[in-house]
Amino acid sequence: MKEREVIIEAGLNLENTYANLPKIFFTNQILGHVPSPKIAVLNYPLIESLGLNAKALQSDNGVDILSGNKIPEGATPIAEAYAGHQFGNFTMLGDGRAMLIGEHITPKGERVDIQLKGSGRTPYSRGGDGKASLGPMLREYIISEAMNGLGIPTTRSLAVVTTGESIIRETKLPGAILTRIAASHIRVGTFQYAANWGTVEDIRALADYTLKRHFKEENYSGNPYIFLLKEAIKKQADLIAKWQLVGFIHGVMNTDNMAISGETIDYGPCAFMDTYDPRTVFSSIDIHGRYAYFNQPNIAGWNLARFAETLLPLLHINQNEAVNIANDAIADFPNQYKNNWISGMRRKLGIFNEEAEDEYLIEGLLSTMQKYEADYTNTFRDLTISKKEDIALSGTVEFEKWYDLWQERLKRQEKSEEDSRELMKNNNPSVIPRNHRVEEALEAAADQGDYSVMEGLLKALSKPYSYSKEQDYYSTLPETSSCKYKTYCGT
Ligand code: AMP
Ligand code: MG
């Protein structure tokens, strides 16, 4: 079958408008070659929703496309340039092991990036091999799909292929490539790159492109770049509140890992908190806890301030005025975040209306959870479905007192007990990708080639609010707390 036919059959409808940006933003990429690509996982529901064809993707030509061995017609593969503050230190980066094969236009008219991660060296590889190993790519697949199931904006995972190569890390590991779908890969770091190595016209070109790609023109009036800044802030205030509400810890919130689209991006050493402790850090490289759970909102604000700085030349002709505009916009982030978080917490507790003391009630529960080292997810899960005496915190003085306050609070609203329970079910996941379950799935898949464990986990994670009986297995805690669980960058 000819390549063109495969593209048509696969339903790929590719453009690459990013390649129309000034040349400094990307480098054209040529074909890679991996010896023996094989599909490890394919995301059938996602394939369908993007208007792609699973059968064609499974064919030899399809697998060649998913492994970067063939470049589909209509595609202009590129590696994107960007910079970033990594743990606070500014540096030049870029897609060092990824290639954007194009922007696919879905049948609904949405434009999404199709990117191969682990596809080989690029000019931005900085001494790295440009490759990825199977375990971390499957891990990104699981966590990103879990985030999607939880209703949290995220890049998606379309496929993982093994390459047939061994790659060298501490040991030899099987090589793999993840096909990532994203609203775009424009990062805070992309703007930082433009501001540091480009001209004002380059920044403007990137800002105009971002506006066109992610926002409807009819929604903004006045200076469009102020609108862009405020919208990016709004999206992050929404996203980070959602992370905090489910206990998600990204692990490496460098400015290059923050997408302007508001999607969670670049799953590395991320994990979900189990025992409630705001100081939780999983990443082995985060020695000072910069990206600890409690600090994520602060870091998001810090990253957004870096974003605002890059836009200064566009915000106002007078730079003092521009700084004032940027400061005002950034100063609003903590309020927006907090409002989103409190509203989310109210929903987790079955509360429909607002009372000034709600924050006190919420903090009362959290501090009790911290004191008694309760599991974050399961505490809310138990409040949702269990009898009081079956809740782990039951019997402690603090919890008994808190429970009465909560019950009184619920009675001070018009809604019924049933309504509250329903609200709680829709806002407290009964399953999250628990570290021991993720490890179990990865071990079976990456070490033994058995993907059934991962499939079971993915199925449970696709409907985290369904509270079905089959999901109970996935909400059990490990025998010892995985608080000491460590995640690695996995490059
Ligand atoms: P990450 O921690 O995955 O966000 O990556 C940080 C930077 O390092 C990005 O610019 C990546 O493209 C780059 N990078 C990560 N792993 C590799 C690798 N194996 N080879 C080349 N570049 C890499
Ligand atoms: Mg990154």
mmCIF file of C-alpha atoms in Angstrom, residues 205-432:
data_model
loop_
_atom_site.group_PDB
_atom_site.id
_atom_site.type_symbol
_atom_site.label_atom_id
_atom_site.label_comp_id
_atom_site.label_asym_id
_atom_site.label_seq_id
_atom_site.Cartn_x
_atom_site.Cartn_y
_atom_site.Cartn_z
ATOM 1 C CA ALA A 205 4.641 36.645 16.091
ATOM 2 C CA LEU A 206 4.536 33.964 18.783
ATOM 3 C CA ALA A 207 1.898 35.842 20.784
ATOM 4 C CA ASP A 208 -0.260 36.375 17.699
ATOM 5 C CA TYR A 209 0.081 32.714 16.779
ATOM 6 C CA THR A 210 -0.843 31.631 20.323
ATOM 7 C CA LEU A 211 -3.874 33.921 20.352
ATOM 8 C CA LYS A 212 -5.066 32.607 17.021
ATOM 9 C CA ARG A 213 -4.488 29.018 18.014
ATOM 10 C CA HIS A 214 -6.095 29.045 21.458
ATOM 11 C CA PHE A 215 -8.539 31.905 21.676
ATOM 12 C CA LYS A 216 -11.491 33.203 19.719
ATOM 13 C CA GLU A 217 -10.902 36.673 18.356
ATOM 14 C CA GLU A 218 -14.422 37.803 19.223
ATOM 15 C CA ASN A 219 -13.578 37.284 22.906
ATOM 16 C CA TYR A 220 -10.947 39.974 23.094
ATOM 17 C CA SER A 221 -11.005 43.669 22.665
ATOM 18 C CA GLY A 222 -8.360 46.269 23.370
ATOM 19 C CA ASN A 223 -4.767 45.100 23.650
ATOM 20 C CA PRO A 224 -4.799 41.403 22.691
ATOM 21 C CA TYR A 225 -1.576 40.668 24.600
ATOM 22 C CA ILE A 226 -3.107 41.768 27.899
ATOM 23 C CA PHE A 227 -5.940 39.404 27.085
ATOM 24 C CA LEU A 228 -3.445 36.613 26.359
ATOM 25 C CA LEU A 229 -1.703 37.162 29.689
ATOM 26 C CA LYS A 230 -4.958 37.224 31.647
ATOM 27 C CA GLU A 231 -6.311 34.129 29.908
ATOM 28 C CA ALA A 232 -3.107 32.183 30.538
ATOM 29 C CA ILE A 233 -3.358 33.152 34.208
ATOM 30 C CA LYS A 234 -6.995 32.081 34.338
ATOM 31 C CA LYS A 235 -6.214 28.719 32.776
ATOM 32 C CA GLN A 236 -3.406 28.008 35.238
ATOM 33 C CA ALA A 237 -5.554 29.082 38.201
ATOM 34 C CA ASP A 238 -8.074 26.508 37.037
ATOM 35 C CA LEU A 239 -5.512 23.799 36.306
ATOM 36 C CA ILE A 240 -3.472 24.053 39.491
ATOM 37 C CA ALA A 241 -6.626 24.060 41.642
ATOM 38 C CA LYS A 242 -7.663 20.848 39.905
ATOM 39 C CA TRP A 243 -4.249 19.310 40.610
ATOM 40 C CA GLN A 244 -4.411 20.268 44.276
ATOM 41 C CA LEU A 245 -7.944 18.951 44.664
ATOM 42 C CA VAL A 246 -6.947 15.443 43.518
ATOM 43 C CA GLY A 247 -3.495 15.486 45.134
ATOM 44 C CA PHE A 248 -1.510 15.493 41.904
ATOM 45 C CA ILE A 249 2.140 16.469 42.201
ATOM 46 C CA HIS A 250 3.756 17.350 38.892
ATOM 47 C CA GLY A 251 7.308 17.083 40.143
ATOM 48 C CA VAL A 252 9.072 19.398 37.665
ATOM 49 C CA MET A 253 7.113 22.626 37.309
ATOM 50 C CA ASN A 254 9.880 24.288 35.349
ATOM 51 C CA THR A 255 8.709 27.113 33.085
ATOM 52 C CA ASP A 256 9.349 24.893 30.053
ATOM 53 C CA ASN A 257 6.859 22.413 31.470
ATOM 54 C CA MET A 258 3.991 24.910 31.676
ATOM 55 C CA ALA A 259 1.795 25.026 28.577
ATOM 56 C CA ILE A 260 0.011 28.259 27.644
ATOM 57 C CA SER A 261 -2.967 26.127 26.550
ATOM 58 C CA GLY A 262 -3.552 25.253 30.217
ATOM 59 C CA GLU A 263 -2.963 21.545 29.711
ATOM 60 C CA THR A 264 -0.859 19.487 32.091
ATOM 61 C CA ILE A 265 2.282 18.685 30.129
ATOM 62 C CA ASP A 266 5.568 16.769 30.412
ATOM 63 C CA TYR A 267 4.867 13.938 32.763
ATOM 64 C CA GLY A 268 8.149 13.056 34.370
ATOM 65 C CA PRO A 269 8.555 12.262 38.027
ATOM 66 C CA CYS A 270 4.927 13.096 38.850
ATOM 67 C CA ALA A 271 2.763 11.102 41.252
ATOM 68 C CA PHE A 272 -0.392 11.327 43.319
ATOM 69 C CA MET A 273 -0.096 12.031 47.006
ATOM 70 C CA ASP A 274 -1.372 9.247 49.218
ATOM 71 C CA THR A 275 -0.884 10.159 52.892
ATOM 72 C CA TYR A 276 -1.940 13.772 53.271
ATOM 73 C CA ASP A 277 1.139 15.867 53.850
ATOM 74 C CA PRO A 278 1.449 19.209 52.082
ATOM 75 C CA ARG A 279 5.239 18.876 52.092
ATOM 76 C CA THR A 280 5.125 15.776 49.915
ATOM 77 C CA VAL A 281 7.779 15.604 47.199
ATOM 78 C CA PHE A 282 8.258 12.484 45.091
ATOM 79 C CA SER A 283 10.915 13.538 42.629
ATOM 80 C CA SER A 284 14.378 12.301 43.540
ATOM 81 C CA ILE A 285 15.964 15.405 42.008
ATOM 82 C CA ASP A 286 13.814 17.921 43.929
ATOM 83 C CA ILE A 287 16.156 18.078 46.892
ATOM 84 C CA HIS A 288 14.873 21.367 48.322
ATOM 85 C CA GLY A 289 11.195 20.632 47.773
ATOM 86 C CA ARG A 290 10.702 23.505 45.331
ATOM 87 C CA TYR A 291 7.888 21.562 43.681
ATOM 88 C CA ALA A 292 6.325 20.107 46.842
ATOM 89 C CA TYR A 293 2.540 19.740 46.858
ATOM 90 C CA PHE A 294 1.845 22.852 48.944
ATOM 91 C CA ASN A 295 4.173 24.964 46.821
ATOM 92 C CA GLN A 296 2.618 24.213 43.423
ATOM 93 C CA PRO A 297 0.302 27.263 43.416
ATOM 94 C CA ASN A 298 3.199 29.558 44.390
ATOM 95 C CA ILE A 299 5.385 28.132 41.666
ATOM 96 C CA ALA A 300 2.609 28.512 39.102
ATOM 97 C CA GLY A 301 2.405 32.199 40.066
ATOM 98 C CA TRP A 302 6.187 32.488 39.759
ATOM 99 C CA ASN A 303 6.148 30.870 36.310
ATOM 100 C CA LEU A 304 3.344 33.170 35.180
ATOM 101 C CA ALA A 305 5.371 36.176 36.299
ATOM 102 C CA ARG A 306 8.157 34.935 34.013
ATOM 103 C CA PHE A 307 5.572 34.701 31.227
ATOM 104 C CA ALA A 308 4.355 38.244 31.913
ATOM 105 C CA GLU A 309 7.929 39.548 31.686
ATOM 106 C CA THR A 310 8.283 38.198 28.175
ATOM 107 C CA LEU A 311 5.186 40.127 27.091
ATOM 108 C CA LEU A 312 6.253 43.502 28.527
ATOM 109 C CA PRO A 313 7.216 45.042 25.154
ATOM 110 C CA LEU A 314 3.720 44.219 23.875
ATOM 111 C CA LEU A 315 1.634 45.230 26.876
ATOM 112 C CA HIS A 316 2.200 48.976 26.626
ATOM 113 C CA ILE A 317 4.393 51.382 24.718
ATOM 114 C CA ASN A 318 5.464 52.881 28.037
ATOM 115 C CA GLN A 319 7.425 50.204 29.903
ATOM 116 C CA ASN A 320 6.484 51.506 33.360
ATOM 117 C CA GLU A 321 2.856 51.174 32.373
ATOM 118 C CA ALA A 322 3.575 47.710 30.966
ATOM 119 C CA VAL A 323 5.081 46.622 34.284
ATOM 120 C CA ASN A 324 2.009 47.911 36.138
ATOM 121 C CA ILE A 325 -0.301 45.999 33.812
ATOM 122 C CA ALA A 326 1.733 42.821 34.242
ATOM 123 C CA ASN A 327 1.898 43.192 38.017
ATOM 124 C CA ASP A 328 -1.842 43.743 38.319
ATOM 125 C CA ALA A 329 -2.564 40.661 36.223
ATOM 126 C CA ILE A 330 -0.119 38.473 38.149
ATOM 127 C CA ALA A 331 -1.344 39.766 41.508
ATOM 128 C CA ASP A 332 -4.763 38.343 40.723
ATOM 129 C CA PHE A 333 -3.508 34.776 40.285
ATOM 130 C CA PRO A 334 -3.511 33.802 43.989
ATOM 131 C CA ASN A 335 -7.114 35.016 44.389
ATOM 132 C CA GLN A 336 -8.307 33.181 41.315
ATOM 133 C CA TYR A 337 -6.518 30.034 42.378
ATOM 134 C CA LYS A 338 -7.885 30.199 45.899
ATOM 135 C CA ASN A 339 -11.463 30.787 44.756
ATOM 136 C CA ASN A 340 -11.230 27.776 42.464
ATOM 137 C CA TRP A 341 -9.734 25.649 45.193
ATOM 138 C CA ILE A 342 -12.322 26.596 47.829
ATOM 139 C CA SER A 343 -15.172 26.040 45.377
ATOM 140 C CA GLY A 344 -13.699 22.637 44.552
ATOM 141 C CA MET A 345 -13.299 21.759 48.219
ATOM 142 C CA ARG A 346 -16.914 22.736 48.884
ATOM 143 C CA ARG A 347 -17.962 20.302 46.170
ATOM 144 C CA LYS A 348 -15.755 17.588 47.676
ATOM 145 C CA LEU A 349 -17.635 18.089 50.943
ATOM 146 C CA GLY A 350 -21.069 18.165 49.339
ATOM 147 C CA ILE A 351 -21.573 21.876 49.939
ATOM 148 C CA PHE A 352 -23.551 23.863 47.386
ATOM 149 C CA ASN A 353 -23.729 27.367 48.819
ATOM 150 C CA GLU A 354 -21.065 29.659 50.226
ATOM 151 C CA GLU A 355 -20.425 30.563 53.829
ATOM 152 C CA ALA A 356 -17.529 32.624 55.078
ATOM 153 C CA GLU A 357 -16.475 29.902 57.567
ATOM 154 C CA ASP A 358 -16.160 27.203 54.913
ATOM 155 C CA GLU A 359 -12.434 27.684 54.671
ATOM 156 C CA TYR A 360 -12.134 27.045 58.385
ATOM 157 C CA LEU A 361 -14.137 23.837 57.993
ATOM 158 C CA ILE A 362 -11.938 22.672 55.114
ATOM 159 C CA GLU A 363 -8.718 23.468 56.979
ATOM 160 C CA GLY A 364 -10.057 21.586 59.998
ATOM 161 C CA LEU A 365 -10.348 18.396 57.986
ATOM 162 C CA LEU A 366 -6.987 18.811 56.285
ATOM 163 C CA SER A 367 -5.093 19.444 59.507
ATOM 164 C CA THR A 368 -6.703 16.369 61.085
ATOM 165 C CA MET A 369 -5.742 14.304 58.046
ATOM 166 C CA GLN A 370 -2.188 15.570 58.325
ATOM 167 C CA LYS A 371 -1.955 14.908 62.060
ATOM 168 C CA TYR A 372 -3.176 11.322 61.746
ATOM 169 C CA GLU A 373 -1.483 10.639 58.416
ATOM 170 C CA ALA A 374 -4.728 9.808 56.667
ATOM 171 C CA ASP A 375 -4.860 8.946 52.999
ATOM 172 C CA TYR A 376 -5.975 12.018 51.040
ATOM 173 C CA THR A 377 -8.085 10.355 48.339
ATOM 174 C CA ASN A 378 -9.603 7.698 50.544
ATOM 175 C CA THR A 379 -10.611 10.139 53.268
ATOM 176 C CA PHE A 380 -12.813 11.970 50.777
ATOM 177 C CA ARG A 381 -13.892 8.680 49.240
ATOM 178 C CA ASP A 382 -14.966 7.414 52.674
ATOM 179 C CA LEU A 383 -16.749 10.652 53.530
ATOM 180 C CA THR A 384 -18.660 10.103 50.285
ATOM 181 C CA ILE A 385 -19.707 6.486 50.652
ATOM 182 C CA SER A 386 -18.853 5.094 54.077
ATOM 183 C CA LYS A 387 -20.502 5.127 57.477
ATOM 184 C CA LYS A 388 -18.792 7.424 59.931
ATOM 185 C CA GLU A 389 -17.434 4.560 62.035
ATOM 186 C CA ASP A 390 -15.726 3.049 58.983
ATOM 187 C CA ILE A 391 -13.725 6.170 58.214
ATOM 188 C CA ALA A 392 -10.060 5.815 59.178
ATOM 189 C CA LEU A 393 -10.052 9.044 61.188
ATOM 190 C CA SER A 394 -13.085 8.023 63.176
ATOM 191 C CA GLY A 395 -12.560 7.956 66.954
ATOM 192 C CA THR A 396 -10.063 10.809 67.023
ATOM 193 C CA VAL A 397 -11.252 13.815 69.014
ATOM 194 C CA GLU A 398 -10.537 16.206 66.168
ATOM 195 C CA PHE A 399 -12.424 14.208 63.579
ATOM 196 C CA GLU A 400 -15.455 13.591 65.802
ATOM 197 C CA LYS A 401 -15.737 17.325 66.390
ATOM 198 C CA TRP A 402 -15.144 18.139 62.754
ATOM 199 C CA TYR A 403 -17.736 15.612 61.603
ATOM 200 C CA ASP A 404 -20.442 17.244 63.708
ATOM 201 C CA LEU A 405 -19.534 20.681 62.332
ATOM 202 C CA TRP A 406 -19.684 19.297 58.812
ATOM 203 C CA GLN A 407 -23.081 17.679 59.378
ATOM 204 C CA GLU A 408 -24.444 20.937 60.781
ATOM 205 C CA ARG A 409 -23.008 22.770 57.794
ATOM 206 C CA LEU A 410 -24.746 20.389 55.375
ATOM 207 C CA LYS A 411 -28.037 21.014 57.127
ATOM 208 C CA ARG A 412 -27.673 24.750 56.603
ATOM 209 C CA GLN A 413 -28.289 24.392 52.870
ATOM 210 C CA GLU A 414 -31.440 23.751 50.895
ATOM 211 C CA LYS A 415 -30.135 20.655 49.150
ATOM 212 C CA SER A 416 -30.936 17.137 50.277
ATOM 213 C CA GLU A 417 -28.498 14.577 51.639
ATOM 214 C CA GLU A 418 -28.876 12.738 48.340
ATOM 215 C CA ASP A 419 -27.871 15.817 46.372
ATOM 216 C CA SER A 420 -24.804 16.264 48.547
ATOM 217 C CA ARG A 421 -23.739 12.675 48.110
ATOM 218 C CA GLU A 422 -24.133 12.977 44.353
ATOM 219 C CA LEU A 423 -22.025 16.137 44.311
ATOM 220 C CA MET A 424 -19.359 14.407 46.373
ATOM 221 C CA LYS A 425 -19.332 11.349 44.122
ATOM 222 C CA ASN A 426 -18.752 13.571 41.119
ATOM 223 C CA ASN A 427 -15.882 15.385 42.796
ATOM 224 C CA ASN A 428 -14.070 12.775 44.858
ATOM 225 C CA PRO A 429 -12.398 10.151 42.701
ATOM 226 C CA SER A 430 -12.653 6.654 44.085
ATOM 227 C CA VAL A 431 -9.591 5.683 42.070
ATOM 228 C CA ILE A 432 -6.387 7.508 41.280
#
